[in-house]
XYZ file of C-alpha atoms in Angstrom:
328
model
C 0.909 27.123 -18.456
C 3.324 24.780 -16.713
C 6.212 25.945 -14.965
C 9.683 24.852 -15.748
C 11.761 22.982 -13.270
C 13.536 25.527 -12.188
C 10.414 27.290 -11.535
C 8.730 24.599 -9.233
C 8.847 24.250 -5.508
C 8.040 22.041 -3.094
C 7.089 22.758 0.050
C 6.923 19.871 2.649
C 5.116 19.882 6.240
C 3.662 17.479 8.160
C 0.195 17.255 9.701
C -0.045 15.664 13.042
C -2.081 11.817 13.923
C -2.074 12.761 17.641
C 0.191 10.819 18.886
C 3.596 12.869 17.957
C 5.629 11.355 20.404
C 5.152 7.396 19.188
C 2.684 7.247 16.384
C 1.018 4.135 16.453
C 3.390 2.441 19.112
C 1.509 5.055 21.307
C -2.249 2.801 21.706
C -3.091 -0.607 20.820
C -6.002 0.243 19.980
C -7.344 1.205 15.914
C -10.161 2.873 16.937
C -8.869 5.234 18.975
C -5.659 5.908 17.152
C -8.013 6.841 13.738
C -10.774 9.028 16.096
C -7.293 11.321 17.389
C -5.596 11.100 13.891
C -9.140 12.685 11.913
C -9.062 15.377 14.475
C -5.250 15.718 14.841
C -5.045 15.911 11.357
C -7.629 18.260 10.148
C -6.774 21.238 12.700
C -3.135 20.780 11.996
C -3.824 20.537 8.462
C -5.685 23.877 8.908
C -2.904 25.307 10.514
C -1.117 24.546 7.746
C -3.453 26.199 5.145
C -4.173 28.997 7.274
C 0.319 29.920 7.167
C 0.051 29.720 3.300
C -3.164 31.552 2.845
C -1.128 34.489 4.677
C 1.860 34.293 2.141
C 2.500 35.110 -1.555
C 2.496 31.311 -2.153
C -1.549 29.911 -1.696
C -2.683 26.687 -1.584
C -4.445 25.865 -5.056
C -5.039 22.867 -4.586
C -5.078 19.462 -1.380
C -4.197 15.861 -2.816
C -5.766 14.086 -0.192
C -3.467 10.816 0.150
C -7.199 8.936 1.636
C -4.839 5.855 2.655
C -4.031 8.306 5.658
C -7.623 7.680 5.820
C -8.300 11.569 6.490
C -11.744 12.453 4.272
C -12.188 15.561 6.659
C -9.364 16.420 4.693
C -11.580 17.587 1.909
C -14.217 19.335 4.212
C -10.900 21.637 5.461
C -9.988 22.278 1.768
C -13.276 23.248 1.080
C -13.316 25.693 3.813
C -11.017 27.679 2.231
C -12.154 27.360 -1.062
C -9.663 24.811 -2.263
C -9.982 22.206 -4.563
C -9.577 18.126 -3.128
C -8.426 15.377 -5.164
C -8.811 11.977 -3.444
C -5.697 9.694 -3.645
C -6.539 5.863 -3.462
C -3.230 3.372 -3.709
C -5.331 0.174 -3.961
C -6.376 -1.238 -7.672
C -9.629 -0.175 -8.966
C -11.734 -3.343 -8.542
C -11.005 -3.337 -5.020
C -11.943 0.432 -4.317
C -15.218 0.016 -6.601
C -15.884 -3.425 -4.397
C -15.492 -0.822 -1.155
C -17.285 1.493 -2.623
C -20.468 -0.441 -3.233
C -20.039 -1.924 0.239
C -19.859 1.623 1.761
C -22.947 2.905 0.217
C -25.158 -0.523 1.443
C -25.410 -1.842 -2.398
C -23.616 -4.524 -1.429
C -25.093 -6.737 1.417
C -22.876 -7.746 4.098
C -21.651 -9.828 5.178
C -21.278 -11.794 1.815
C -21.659 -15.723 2.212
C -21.438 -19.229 0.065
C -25.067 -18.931 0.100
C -24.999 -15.427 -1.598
C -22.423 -15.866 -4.334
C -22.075 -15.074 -7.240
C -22.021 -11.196 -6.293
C -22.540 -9.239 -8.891
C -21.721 -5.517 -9.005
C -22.016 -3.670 -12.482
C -18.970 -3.710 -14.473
C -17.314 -7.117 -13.091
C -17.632 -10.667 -13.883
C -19.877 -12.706 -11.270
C -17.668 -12.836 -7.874
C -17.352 -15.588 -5.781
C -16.202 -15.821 -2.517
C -12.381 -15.619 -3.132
C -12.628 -12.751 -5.567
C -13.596 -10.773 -3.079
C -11.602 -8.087 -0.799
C -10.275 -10.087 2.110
C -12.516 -7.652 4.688
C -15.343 -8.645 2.737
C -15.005 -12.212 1.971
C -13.912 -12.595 5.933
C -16.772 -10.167 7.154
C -15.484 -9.358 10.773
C -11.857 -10.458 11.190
C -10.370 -7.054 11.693
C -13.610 -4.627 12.369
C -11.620 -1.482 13.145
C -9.396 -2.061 9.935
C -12.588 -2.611 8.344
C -14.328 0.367 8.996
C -11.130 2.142 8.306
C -11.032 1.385 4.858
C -15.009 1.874 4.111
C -14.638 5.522 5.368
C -12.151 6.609 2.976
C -15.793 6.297 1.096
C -17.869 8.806 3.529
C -16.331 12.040 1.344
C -16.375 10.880 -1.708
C -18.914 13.221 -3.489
C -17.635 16.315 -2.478
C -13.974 15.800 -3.823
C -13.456 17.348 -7.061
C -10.913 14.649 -8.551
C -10.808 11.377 -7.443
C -7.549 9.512 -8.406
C -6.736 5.757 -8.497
C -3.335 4.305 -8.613
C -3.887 1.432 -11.527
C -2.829 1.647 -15.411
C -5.850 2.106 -17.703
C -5.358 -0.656 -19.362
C -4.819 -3.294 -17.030
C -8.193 -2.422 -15.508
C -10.086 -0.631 -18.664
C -13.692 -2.183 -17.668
C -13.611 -1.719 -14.099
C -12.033 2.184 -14.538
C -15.224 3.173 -17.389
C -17.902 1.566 -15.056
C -16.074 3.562 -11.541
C -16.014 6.781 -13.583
C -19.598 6.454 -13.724
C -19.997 7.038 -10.026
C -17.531 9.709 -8.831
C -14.588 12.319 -11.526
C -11.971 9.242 -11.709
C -8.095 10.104 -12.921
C -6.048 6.892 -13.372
C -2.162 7.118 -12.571
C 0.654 5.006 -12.851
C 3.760 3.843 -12.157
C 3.742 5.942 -8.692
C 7.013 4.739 -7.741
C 10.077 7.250 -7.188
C 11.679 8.385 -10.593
C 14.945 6.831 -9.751
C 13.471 3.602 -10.351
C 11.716 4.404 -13.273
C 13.132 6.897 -15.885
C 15.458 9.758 -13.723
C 13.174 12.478 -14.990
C 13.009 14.141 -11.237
C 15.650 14.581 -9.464
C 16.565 12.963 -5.815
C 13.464 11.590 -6.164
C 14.839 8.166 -5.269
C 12.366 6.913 -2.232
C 9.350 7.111 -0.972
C 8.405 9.560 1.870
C 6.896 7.490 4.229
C 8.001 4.525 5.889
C 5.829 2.652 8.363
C 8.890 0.791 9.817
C 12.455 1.225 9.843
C 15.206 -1.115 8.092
C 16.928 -3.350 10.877
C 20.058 -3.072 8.818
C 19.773 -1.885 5.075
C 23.434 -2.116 4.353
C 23.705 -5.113 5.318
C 20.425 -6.561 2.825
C 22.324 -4.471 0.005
C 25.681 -6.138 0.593
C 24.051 -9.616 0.855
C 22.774 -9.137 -2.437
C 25.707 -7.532 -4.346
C 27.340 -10.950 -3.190
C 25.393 -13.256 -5.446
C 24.884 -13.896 -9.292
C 22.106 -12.198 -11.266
C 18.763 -13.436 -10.884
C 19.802 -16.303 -8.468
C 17.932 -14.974 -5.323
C 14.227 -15.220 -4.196
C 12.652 -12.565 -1.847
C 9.574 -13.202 -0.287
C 7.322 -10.602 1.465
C 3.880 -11.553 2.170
C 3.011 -8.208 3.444
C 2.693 -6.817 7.400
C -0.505 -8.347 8.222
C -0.337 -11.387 6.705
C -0.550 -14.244 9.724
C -0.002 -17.327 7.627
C -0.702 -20.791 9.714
C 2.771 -22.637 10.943
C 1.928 -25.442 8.200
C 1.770 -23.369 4.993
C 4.880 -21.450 6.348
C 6.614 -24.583 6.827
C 5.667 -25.774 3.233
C 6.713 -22.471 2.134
C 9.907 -22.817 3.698
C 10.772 -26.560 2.614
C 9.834 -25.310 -1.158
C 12.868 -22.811 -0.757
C 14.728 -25.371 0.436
C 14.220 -28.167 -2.312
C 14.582 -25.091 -5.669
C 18.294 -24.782 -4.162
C 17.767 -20.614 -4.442
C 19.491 -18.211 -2.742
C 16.406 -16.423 -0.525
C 15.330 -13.416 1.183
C 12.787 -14.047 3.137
C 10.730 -11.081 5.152
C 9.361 -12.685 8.517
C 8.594 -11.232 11.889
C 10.603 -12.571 14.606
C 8.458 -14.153 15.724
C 6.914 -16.006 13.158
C 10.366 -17.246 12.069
C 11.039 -18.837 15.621
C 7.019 -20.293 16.582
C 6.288 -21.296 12.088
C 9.444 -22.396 10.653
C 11.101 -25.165 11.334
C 15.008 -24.689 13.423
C 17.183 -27.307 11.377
C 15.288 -25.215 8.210
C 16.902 -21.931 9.474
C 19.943 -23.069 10.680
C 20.787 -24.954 7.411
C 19.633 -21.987 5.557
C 22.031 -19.923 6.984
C 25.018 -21.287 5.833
C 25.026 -18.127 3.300
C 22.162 -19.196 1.268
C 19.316 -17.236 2.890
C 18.971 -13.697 4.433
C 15.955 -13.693 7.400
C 15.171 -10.098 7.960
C 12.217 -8.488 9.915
C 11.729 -5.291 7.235
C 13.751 -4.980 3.792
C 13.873 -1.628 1.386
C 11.512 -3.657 -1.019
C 12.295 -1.303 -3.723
C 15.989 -1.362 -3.671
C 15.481 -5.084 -3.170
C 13.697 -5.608 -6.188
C 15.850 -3.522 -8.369
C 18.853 -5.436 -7.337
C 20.110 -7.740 -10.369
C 20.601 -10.376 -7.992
C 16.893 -10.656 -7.613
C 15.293 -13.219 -10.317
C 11.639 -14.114 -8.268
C 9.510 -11.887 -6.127
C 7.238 -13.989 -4.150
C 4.725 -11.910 -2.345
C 1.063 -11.714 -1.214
C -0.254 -9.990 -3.848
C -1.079 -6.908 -2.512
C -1.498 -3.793 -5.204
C 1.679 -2.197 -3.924
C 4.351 -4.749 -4.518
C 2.010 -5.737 -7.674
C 2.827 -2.411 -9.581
C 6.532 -2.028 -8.273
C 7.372 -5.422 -9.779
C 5.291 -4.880 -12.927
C 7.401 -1.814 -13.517
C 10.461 -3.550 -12.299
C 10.077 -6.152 -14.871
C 11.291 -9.148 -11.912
C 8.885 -11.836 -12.118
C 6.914 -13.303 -9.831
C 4.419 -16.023 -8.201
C 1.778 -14.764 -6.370
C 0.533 -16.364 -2.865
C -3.170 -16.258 -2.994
């Protein structure tokens, strides 16, 4: 039976990655930081267990959120005789492209020579289709082997859930639920942007880094007519080359759109040209180095998301409705 609203509660705590006094900021180095998060993580996520175990409220049941990249996580809730359901925010294809990759099916690293890869389920791949670790085999190792060991558990959860919509991804879901218990669900965005059903659910929980000034990005865009501004976010990793950046910005220039444009500081002063910026400035174009992408997006000033196409900022803007032009 499900419990009412008024019946439910949520209980929040947080489980430790080692480094509680800086996070990430703390090393430079991936490697380490995952080694001390997996065992940070799984004795403080113990501890946690261990205080509910001991109350009238017991854990039923872990959602393992595996893009903490945490699969001890289901050996702990196992321990205790506790049911895991994997979490995985990327598409399907991508995960069932790591998947095969993780178990040696798929021989790395792939190469000109070696293409069309074919994986059961999918259309022939060639090089470009592929998952940017693969198809650049050795460009960021550590981030690499990150993502292939959200893989190493995978048997032993009990539910294994994929952020994607059924139906946008109906072939590649049936042939994945083949190999592993596969739930699909979507939107996963906060109800505030979607239909209001929960309440003060109106962000997410985590945020990897902190708005320079979100007031100011709001008041920017109550400013300016419906659907007349452009952001662009290509994502924190992206390191596009000074020339495409420089196309990128002249483009903005010539369409005559107001812009927000997400850049690290750097970036903007070594990739884009100075007379670009400073004639941008002249209240046509906000530069920021983070933006509240969802707030951004459901602003009805916004009338073009231009992003990277990453899986995250694919599904807010598909449930958003704003349209958008990919940079592939």
């Amino acid at each position: 039976m499900l419990q009412s609203k008024d019946q439910l509660r949520r209980h929040r705590s947080h489980i430790s990655d080692g480094f509680d006094e800086g996070g990430f900021g703390q090393t430079a180095d991936v490697s380490d930081y995952l080694t001390r998060m997996e065992k940070a993580g799984s004795e403080t996520l113990e501890a946690f267990i261990q205080s509910y175990q001991r109350s009238n409220s017991p854990i039923d049941c872990i959602v393992c959120l595996y893009d903490a990249f945490l699969p001890l996580a289901i050996e702990v809730a196992q321990k205790y005789g506790i049911k895991g359901a994997v979490f995985f925010t990327q598409a399907c294809v991508v995960n069932y492209v790591y998947y095969y990759a993780h178990h040696g099916l798929l021989e790395l690293p792939v190469t000109a020579a070696s293409t069309p890869v074919e994986l059961p389920g999918l259309p022939p791949l060639e090089l470009p289709d592929l998952p940017s670790f693969i198809y650049k085999h050795g460009s960021y190792p550590a981030y690499f082997e990150m993502v292939l060991s959200q893989f190493s558990n995978l048997e032993k959860a009990d539910f294994v859930v994929v952020n994607t919509l059924c139906k946008l991804e109906e072939k590649i879901v049936d042939s994945m639920a083949k190999v592993c218990p596969l739930l699909t669900i979507w939107p996963t965005l906060p109800s505030s942007h979607l239909d209001g059903r929960i309440e003060n659910d109106n962000k997410y929980d985590i945020n990897l880094f902190q708005p320079e000034d979100c007031t100011r990005i709001m008041h920017w865009l109550e400013k300016k007519p419906a659907r007349s501004v452009v952001y662009i976010a290509f994502g924190s990793m992206d390191n596009l080359p000074k020339p495409q950046m420089e196309e990128i910005a002249w483009g903005l220039r010539s369409s005559n759109f107001n812009f927000i444009w997400v850049v690290r500081a750097q970036d903007r002063q070594e990739k884009i040209p100075a007379d670009f910026v400073r004639a941008s400035l002249v209240d046509k174009a906000l530069f920021v180095h983070w933006s509240p992408q969802l707030e951004v997006l459901s602003s009805e000033a916004v009338g073009c998301f231009f992003p990277h196409g990453g899986w995250n900022s694919t599904t807010e803007v598909l449930s958003l409705g704003v349209p958008i032009v990919f940079m592939c």
